């Protein structure tokens, strides 16, 4: 099996480079939309508890829908291709970021907010200079989950003609070529693990920087 996978990589290297670039494009586009919408919603939710309950309930419900069913449903609305895939991936990937943004900001100590307000900070200054920086590690954890999830879901996107590393997986299944299926799956797994490790380092750095500053202040 291993030799067959290596042979496929060797003989179809140009195809796999194309699949890989398609997968990256799909993932980065979805993550961009998720980040913009997720951060915005998460911030707005901190000012409206009823909205927060509704958004978390809706995103939580959508998260439970099987991915194949979601992809199939969107085909009837936006057609076959990248658009449906990006929308579906964004729907699944937005929950961790929205939730962590909301929770991270809400967990900022009221004493810190009160002190900053007492020193004359405006709501905008309070958000960007106090709340978001202190919530950054929690938000980063949600972002990390979102990105890894998006990479994995990108493999299913080829089911509706979106391209990416899911193409060799589905083709392998269709023609009963296990080596081809493994070749596509392995690259998705390696990409997910690599990105997860890199984002984990960023998250640890942010936590160390934040808590290091707090310790120095306490001293």
PDB file of C-alpha atoms in Angstrom:
ATOM      1  CA  UNK A   1       0.000   0.000   0.000  1.00  0.00           C
ATOM      2  CA  UNK A   2       2.745   2.467   0.952  1.00  0.00           C
ATOM      3  CA  UNK A   3       4.654   1.799  -2.239  1.00  0.00           C
ATOM      4  CA  UNK A   4       1.472   2.297  -4.279  1.00  0.00           C
ATOM      5  CA  UNK A   5       0.817   5.661  -2.605  1.00  0.00           C
ATOM      6  CA  UNK A   6       4.387   6.802  -3.250  1.00  0.00           C
ATOM      7  CA  UNK A   7       4.055   5.702  -6.866  1.00  0.00           C
ATOM      8  CA  UNK A   8       0.856   7.732  -7.246  1.00  0.00           C
ATOM      9  CA  UNK A   9       2.554  10.821  -5.817  1.00  0.00           C
ATOM     10  CA  UNK A  10       5.441  10.332  -8.252  1.00  0.00           C
ATOM     11  CA  UNK A  11       3.349   9.718 -11.353  1.00  0.00           C
ATOM     12  CA  UNK A  12       0.682  12.332 -10.616  1.00  0.00           C
ATOM     13  CA  UNK A  13       2.736  14.992  -8.847  1.00  0.00           C
ATOM     14  CA  UNK A  14       1.428  17.813 -11.066  1.00  0.00           C
ATOM     15  CA  UNK A  15      -2.179  16.796 -10.365  1.00  0.00           C
ATOM     16  CA  UNK A  16      -1.608  16.657  -6.613  1.00  0.00           C
ATOM     17  CA  UNK A  17       0.056  20.076  -6.614  1.00  0.00           C
ATOM     18  CA  UNK A  18      -3.045  21.413  -8.346  1.00  0.00           C
ATOM     19  CA  UNK A  19      -5.341  19.656  -5.867  1.00  0.00           C
ATOM     20  CA  UNK A  20      -3.304  21.016  -2.975  1.00  0.00           C
ATOM     21  CA  UNK A  21      -3.460  24.612  -4.266  1.00  0.00           C
ATOM     22  CA  UNK A  22      -7.207  24.277  -4.884  1.00  0.00           C
ATOM     23  CA  UNK A  23      -7.637  23.002  -1.340  1.00  0.00           C
ATOM     24  CA  UNK A  24      -5.639  25.898   0.130  1.00  0.00           C
ATOM     25  CA  UNK A  25      -7.631  28.433  -1.891  1.00  0.00           C
ATOM     26  CA  UNK A  26     -10.912  26.906  -0.767  1.00  0.00           C
ATOM     27  CA  UNK A  27      -9.855  26.798   2.882  1.00  0.00           C
ATOM     28  CA  UNK A  28      -8.380  30.310   2.984  1.00  0.00           C
ATOM     29  CA  UNK A  29     -11.458  31.813   1.319  1.00  0.00           C
ATOM     30  CA  UNK A  30     -13.782  30.088   3.791  1.00  0.00           C
ATOM     31  CA  UNK A  31     -11.590  31.054   6.766  1.00  0.00           C
ATOM     32  CA  UNK A  32     -11.550  34.689   5.620  1.00  0.00           C
ATOM     33  CA  UNK A  33     -15.351  34.849   5.586  1.00  0.00           C
ATOM     34  CA  UNK A  34     -15.579  32.937   8.876  1.00  0.00           C
ATOM     35  CA  UNK A  35     -13.122  35.306  10.564  1.00  0.00           C
ATOM     36  CA  UNK A  36     -14.912  38.459   9.437  1.00  0.00           C
ATOM     37  CA  UNK A  37     -18.401  37.205  10.287  1.00  0.00           C
ATOM     38  CA  UNK A  38     -17.387  35.249  13.397  1.00  0.00           C
ATOM     39  CA  UNK A  39     -15.438  38.041  15.069  1.00  0.00           C
ATOM     40  CA  UNK A  40     -18.106  40.618  14.237  1.00  0.00           C
ATOM     41  CA  UNK A  41     -20.927  38.465  15.585  1.00  0.00           C
ATOM     42  CA  UNK A  42     -18.937  37.484  18.663  1.00  0.00           C
ATOM     43  CA  UNK A  43     -18.252  41.123  19.517  1.00  0.00           C
ATOM     44  CA  UNK A  44     -21.849  42.247  18.929  1.00  0.00           C
ATOM     45  CA  UNK A  45     -23.132  39.360  21.042  1.00  0.00           C
ATOM     46  CA  UNK A  46     -21.278  40.654  24.093  1.00  0.00           C
ATOM     47  CA  UNK A  47     -23.586  43.696  24.087  1.00  0.00           C
ATOM     48  CA  UNK A  48     -26.825  41.745  23.608  1.00  0.00           C
ATOM     49  CA  UNK A  49     -27.413  38.574  25.617  1.00  0.00           C
ATOM     50  CA  UNK A  50     -30.628  37.677  23.760  1.00  0.00           C
ATOM     51  CA  UNK A  51     -28.833  37.897  20.422  1.00  0.00           C
ATOM     52  CA  UNK A  52     -26.038  35.762  21.850  1.00  0.00           C
ATOM     53  CA  UNK A  53     -28.499  33.045  22.863  1.00  0.00           C
ATOM     54  CA  UNK A  54     -30.107  33.055  19.420  1.00  0.00           C
ATOM     55  CA  UNK A  55     -26.826  33.014  17.477  1.00  0.00           C
ATOM     56  CA  UNK A  56     -25.311  30.250  19.611  1.00  0.00           C
ATOM     57  CA  UNK A  57     -28.497  28.191  19.318  1.00  0.00           C
ATOM     58  CA  UNK A  58     -28.695  28.592  15.534  1.00  0.00           C
ATOM     59  CA  UNK A  59     -25.011  27.923  14.881  1.00  0.00           C
ATOM     60  CA  UNK A  60     -25.134  24.975  17.276  1.00  0.00           C
ATOM     61  CA  UNK A  61     -28.120  23.530  15.413  1.00  0.00           C
ATOM     62  CA  UNK A  62     -26.491  23.982  11.988  1.00  0.00           C
ATOM     63  CA  UNK A  63     -23.372  22.310  13.357  1.00  0.00           C
ATOM     64  CA  UNK A  64     -25.362  19.123  14.026  1.00  0.00           C
ATOM     65  CA  UNK A  65     -26.555  18.765  10.415  1.00  0.00           C
ATOM     66  CA  UNK A  66     -24.564  16.049   8.552  1.00  0.00           C
ATOM     67  CA  UNK A  67     -22.071  17.663   6.182  1.00  0.00           C
ATOM     68  CA  UNK A  68     -23.125  15.627   3.158  1.00  0.00           C
ATOM     69  CA  UNK A  69     -26.739  16.708   3.705  1.00  0.00           C
ATOM     70  CA  UNK A  70     -25.684  20.354   3.978  1.00  0.00           C
ATOM     71  CA  UNK A  71     -23.619  20.183   0.789  1.00  0.00           C
ATOM     72  CA  UNK A  72     -26.477  18.494  -1.030  1.00  0.00           C
ATOM     73  CA  UNK A  73     -28.998  21.062   0.170  1.00  0.00           C
ATOM     74  CA  UNK A  74     -26.848  24.019  -0.898  1.00  0.00           C
ATOM     75  CA  UNK A  75     -26.447  22.612  -4.411  1.00  0.00           C
ATOM     76  CA  UNK A  76     -30.128  23.376  -5.025  1.00  0.00           C
ATOM     77  CA  UNK A  77     -29.615  26.982  -3.894  1.00  0.00           C
ATOM     78  CA  UNK A  78     -26.179  28.067  -5.141  1.00  0.00           C
ATOM     79  CA  UNK A  79     -25.338  25.275  -7.575  1.00  0.00           C
ATOM     80  CA  UNK A  80     -22.344  22.993  -7.951  1.00  0.00           C
ATOM     81  CA  UNK A  81     -18.879  24.381  -7.304  1.00  0.00           C
ATOM     82  CA  UNK A  82     -16.839  26.520  -4.925  1.00  0.00           C
ATOM     83  CA  UNK A  83     -19.657  28.834  -3.814  1.00  0.00           C
ATOM     84  CA  UNK A  84     -21.723  26.081  -2.229  1.00  0.00           C
ATOM     85  CA  UNK A  85     -18.610  24.521  -0.717  1.00  0.00           C
ATOM     86  CA  UNK A  86     -17.412  27.779   0.857  1.00  0.00           C
ATOM     87  CA  UNK A  87     -20.868  28.523   2.307  1.00  0.00           C
ATOM     88  CA  UNK A  88     -21.182  25.029   3.781  1.00  0.00           C
ATOM     89  CA  UNK A  89     -17.669  25.081   5.233  1.00  0.00           C
ATOM     90  CA  UNK A  90     -18.277  28.541   6.706  1.00  0.00           C
ATOM     91  CA  UNK A  91     -21.508  27.363   8.351  1.00  0.00           C
ATOM     92  CA  UNK A  92     -19.678  24.534  10.117  1.00  0.00           C
ATOM     93  CA  UNK A  93     -16.542  26.484  10.932  1.00  0.00           C
ATOM     94  CA  UNK A  94     -18.132  29.615  12.375  1.00  0.00           C
ATOM     95  CA  UNK A  95     -19.369  28.152  15.687  1.00  0.00           C
ATOM     96  CA  UNK A  96     -15.976  27.732  17.447  1.00  0.00           C
ATOM     97  CA  UNK A  97     -14.877  31.260  16.528  1.00  0.00           C
ATOM     98  CA  UNK A  98     -18.165  32.951  17.429  1.00  0.00           C
ATOM     99  CA  UNK A  99     -18.393  31.090  20.732  1.00  0.00           C
ATOM    100  CA  UNK A 100     -14.778  31.705  21.739  1.00  0.00           C
ATOM    101  CA  UNK A 101     -14.907  35.376  20.780  1.00  0.00           C
ATOM    102  CA  UNK A 102     -18.029  35.848  22.876  1.00  0.00           C
ATOM    103  CA  UNK A 103     -16.732  33.833  25.835  1.00  0.00           C
ATOM    104  CA  UNK A 104     -13.257  35.371  25.691  1.00  0.00           C
ATOM    105  CA  UNK A 105     -14.563  38.930  25.847  1.00  0.00           C
ATOM    106  CA  UNK A 106     -17.159  38.134  28.510  1.00  0.00           C
ATOM    107  CA  UNK A 107     -14.490  36.524  30.711  1.00  0.00           C
ATOM    108  CA  UNK A 108     -12.429  39.711  30.893  1.00  0.00           C
ATOM    109  CA  UNK A 109     -12.406  40.781  34.535  1.00  0.00           C
ATOM    110  CA  UNK A 110     -15.018  43.436  35.373  1.00  0.00           C
ATOM    111  CA  UNK A 111     -12.405  45.098  37.599  1.00  0.00           C
ATOM    112  CA  UNK A 112     -10.145  45.636  34.593  1.00  0.00           C
ATOM    113  CA  UNK A 113     -13.010  47.102  32.570  1.00  0.00           C
ATOM    114  CA  UNK A 114     -14.052  49.325  35.465  1.00  0.00           C
ATOM    115  CA  UNK A 115     -10.509  50.590  35.924  1.00  0.00           C
ATOM    116  CA  UNK A 116     -10.122  51.350  32.214  1.00  0.00           C
ATOM    117  CA  UNK A 117     -13.493  53.101  32.126  1.00  0.00           C
ATOM    118  CA  UNK A 118     -12.530  55.140  35.161  1.00  0.00           C
ATOM    119  CA  UNK A 119      -9.389  56.286  33.345  1.00  0.00           C
ATOM    120  CA  UNK A 120     -11.533  57.661  30.532  1.00  0.00           C
ATOM    121  CA  UNK A 121     -11.472  54.855  27.968  1.00  0.00           C
ATOM    122  CA  UNK A 122     -14.247  55.041  25.381  1.00  0.00           C
ATOM    123  CA  UNK A 123     -16.193  51.860  24.464  1.00  0.00           C
ATOM    124  CA  UNK A 124     -14.151  51.529  21.269  1.00  0.00           C
ATOM    125  CA  UNK A 125     -10.858  51.949  23.145  1.00  0.00           C
ATOM    126  CA  UNK A 126     -12.065  49.510  25.762  1.00  0.00           C
ATOM    127  CA  UNK A 127     -12.821  46.906  23.101  1.00  0.00           C
ATOM    128  CA  UNK A 128      -9.635  47.185  21.057  1.00  0.00           C
ATOM    129  CA  UNK A 129      -7.139  48.020  23.798  1.00  0.00           C
ATOM    130  CA  UNK A 130      -8.438  45.934  26.688  1.00  0.00           C
ATOM    131  CA  UNK A 131     -11.067  43.311  25.881  1.00  0.00           C
ATOM    132  CA  UNK A 132      -9.818  41.906  22.554  1.00  0.00           C
ATOM    133  CA  UNK A 133      -6.136  41.735  23.623  1.00  0.00           C
ATOM    134  CA  UNK A 134      -7.058  39.947  26.868  1.00  0.00           C
ATOM    135  CA  UNK A 135      -9.442  37.627  25.019  1.00  0.00           C
ATOM    136  CA  UNK A 136      -6.930  36.942  22.224  1.00  0.00           C
ATOM    137  CA  UNK A 137      -5.730  33.513  23.495  1.00  0.00           C
ATOM    138  CA  UNK A 138      -9.302  32.232  23.820  1.00  0.00           C
ATOM    139  CA  UNK A 139     -10.211  33.633  20.398  1.00  0.00           C
ATOM    140  CA  UNK A 140      -7.081  32.057  18.945  1.00  0.00           C
ATOM    141  CA  UNK A 141      -8.108  28.660  20.326  1.00  0.00           C
ATOM    142  CA  UNK A 142     -11.442  28.978  18.532  1.00  0.00           C
ATOM    143  CA  UNK A 143      -9.714  30.122  15.340  1.00  0.00           C
ATOM    144  CA  UNK A 144      -7.394  27.129  15.514  1.00  0.00           C
ATOM    145  CA  UNK A 145     -10.338  24.738  15.797  1.00  0.00           C
ATOM    146  CA  UNK A 146     -12.085  26.500  12.927  1.00  0.00           C
ATOM    147  CA  UNK A 147      -9.107  26.281  10.571  1.00  0.00           C
ATOM    148  CA  UNK A 148      -8.432  22.593  11.243  1.00  0.00           C
ATOM    149  CA  UNK A 149     -12.123  21.810  10.826  1.00  0.00           C
ATOM    150  CA  UNK A 150     -12.195  23.751   7.567  1.00  0.00           C
ATOM    151  CA  UNK A 151      -9.235  21.820   6.188  1.00  0.00           C
ATOM    152  CA  UNK A 152     -10.966  18.533   6.957  1.00  0.00           C
ATOM    153  CA  UNK A 153     -14.305  19.634   5.502  1.00  0.00           C
ATOM    154  CA  UNK A 154     -12.534  20.758   2.339  1.00  0.00           C
ATOM    155  CA  UNK A 155     -12.070  17.092   1.525  1.00  0.00           C
ATOM    156  CA  UNK A 156     -15.823  16.618   1.278  1.00  0.00           C
ATOM    157  CA  UNK A 157     -16.236  19.715  -0.894  1.00  0.00           C
ATOM    158  CA  UNK A 158     -15.168  17.835  -4.016  1.00  0.00           C
ATOM    159  CA  UNK A 159     -18.430  15.915  -3.641  1.00  0.00           C
ATOM    160  CA  UNK A 160     -20.134  18.953  -5.198  1.00  0.00           C
ATOM    161  CA  UNK A 161     -17.402  19.786  -7.708  1.00  0.00           C
ATOM    162  CA  UNK A 162     -15.310  22.200  -5.658  1.00  0.00           C
ATOM    163  CA  UNK A 163     -11.963  20.537  -6.341  1.00  0.00           C
ATOM    164  CA  UNK A 164      -9.165  20.176  -3.796  1.00  0.00           C
ATOM    165  CA  UNK A 165      -7.608  17.138  -2.154  1.00  0.00           C
ATOM    166  CA  UNK A 166     -10.999  15.488  -1.877  1.00  0.00           C
ATOM    167  CA  UNK A 167     -10.912  14.783  -5.634  1.00  0.00           C
ATOM    168  CA  UNK A 168      -8.452  11.860  -5.439  1.00  0.00           C
ATOM    169  CA  UNK A 169     -10.344  10.524  -2.410  1.00  0.00           C
ATOM    170  CA  UNK A 170     -13.665  10.359  -4.240  1.00  0.00           C
ATOM    171  CA  UNK A 171     -12.069   9.109  -7.451  1.00  0.00           C
ATOM    172  CA  UNK A 172     -10.318   6.392  -5.507  1.00  0.00           C
ATOM    173  CA  UNK A 173     -13.601   5.334  -3.929  1.00  0.00           C
ATOM    174  CA  UNK A 174     -15.361   5.381  -7.322  1.00  0.00           C
ATOM    175  CA  UNK A 175     -12.819   3.117  -9.030  1.00  0.00           C
ATOM    176  CA  UNK A 176     -11.970   1.068  -5.920  1.00  0.00           C
ATOM    177  CA  UNK A 177      -8.392   2.386  -5.849  1.00  0.00           C
ATOM    178  CA  UNK A 178      -7.459   2.399  -2.170  1.00  0.00           C
ATOM    179  CA  UNK A 179      -4.003   3.859  -2.801  1.00  0.00           C
ATOM    180  CA  UNK A 180      -5.483   6.906  -4.538  1.00  0.00           C
ATOM    181  CA  UNK A 181      -7.938   7.422  -1.681  1.00  0.00           C
ATOM    182  CA  UNK A 182      -5.162   7.127   0.898  1.00  0.00           C
ATOM    183  CA  UNK A 183      -2.964   9.538  -1.087  1.00  0.00           C
ATOM    184  CA  UNK A 184      -5.591  12.280  -0.889  1.00  0.00           C
ATOM    185  CA  UNK A 185      -6.506  11.538   2.729  1.00  0.00           C
ATOM    186  CA  UNK A 186      -2.890  11.548   3.838  1.00  0.00           C
ATOM    187  CA  UNK A 187      -2.220  15.014   2.436  1.00  0.00           C
ATOM    188  CA  UNK A 188      -5.323  16.428   4.111  1.00  0.00           C
ATOM    189  CA  UNK A 189      -4.263  14.875   7.424  1.00  0.00           C
ATOM    190  CA  UNK A 190      -0.703  16.209   7.098  1.00  0.00           C
ATOM    191  CA  UNK A 191      -1.968  19.682   6.222  1.00  0.00           C
ATOM    192  CA  UNK A 192      -4.372  19.701   9.173  1.00  0.00           C
ATOM    193  CA  UNK A 193      -1.759  18.452  11.639  1.00  0.00           C
ATOM    194  CA  UNK A 194       0.864  20.936  10.420  1.00  0.00           C
ATOM    195  CA  UNK A 195      -1.460  23.933  10.566  1.00  0.00           C
ATOM    196  CA  UNK A 196      -2.776  22.836  13.967  1.00  0.00           C
ATOM    197  CA  UNK A 197       0.779  22.615  15.330  1.00  0.00           C
ATOM    198  CA  UNK A 198       1.685  26.066  13.989  1.00  0.00           C
ATOM    199  CA  UNK A 199      -1.458  27.689  15.370  1.00  0.00           C
ATOM    200  CA  UNK A 200      -0.872  25.917  18.681  1.00  0.00           C
ATOM    201  CA  UNK A 201       2.525  27.600  18.888  1.00  0.00           C
ATOM    202  CA  UNK A 202       0.924  30.972  18.166  1.00  0.00           C
ATOM    203  CA  UNK A 203      -1.705  30.344  20.840  1.00  0.00           C
ATOM    204  CA  UNK A 204       0.939  29.373  23.415  1.00  0.00           C
ATOM    205  CA  UNK A 205       2.966  32.468  22.551  1.00  0.00           C
ATOM    206  CA  UNK A 206      -0.079  34.687  23.036  1.00  0.00           C
ATOM    207  CA  UNK A 207      -0.886  33.081  26.390  1.00  0.00           C
ATOM    208  CA  UNK A 208       2.727  33.369  27.537  1.00  0.00           C
ATOM    209  CA  UNK A 209       2.892  37.007  26.491  1.00  0.00           C
ATOM    210  CA  UNK A 210      -0.412  37.842  28.177  1.00  0.00           C
ATOM    211  CA  UNK A 211       0.144  35.966  31.424  1.00  0.00           C
ATOM    212  CA  UNK A 212       3.790  37.015  31.522  1.00  0.00           C
ATOM    213  CA  UNK A 213       2.705  40.645  31.502  1.00  0.00           C
ATOM    214  CA  UNK A 214       0.154  39.972  34.227  1.00  0.00           C
ATOM    215  CA  UNK A 215       2.772  38.288  36.426  1.00  0.00           C
ATOM    216  CA  UNK A 216       5.179  41.203  36.000  1.00  0.00           C
ATOM    217  CA  UNK A 217       2.399  43.622  36.928  1.00  0.00           C
ATOM    218  CA  UNK A 218       1.605  41.598  40.048  1.00  0.00           C
ATOM    219  CA  UNK A 219       5.244  41.693  41.069  1.00  0.00           C
TER     220      UNK A 219
END
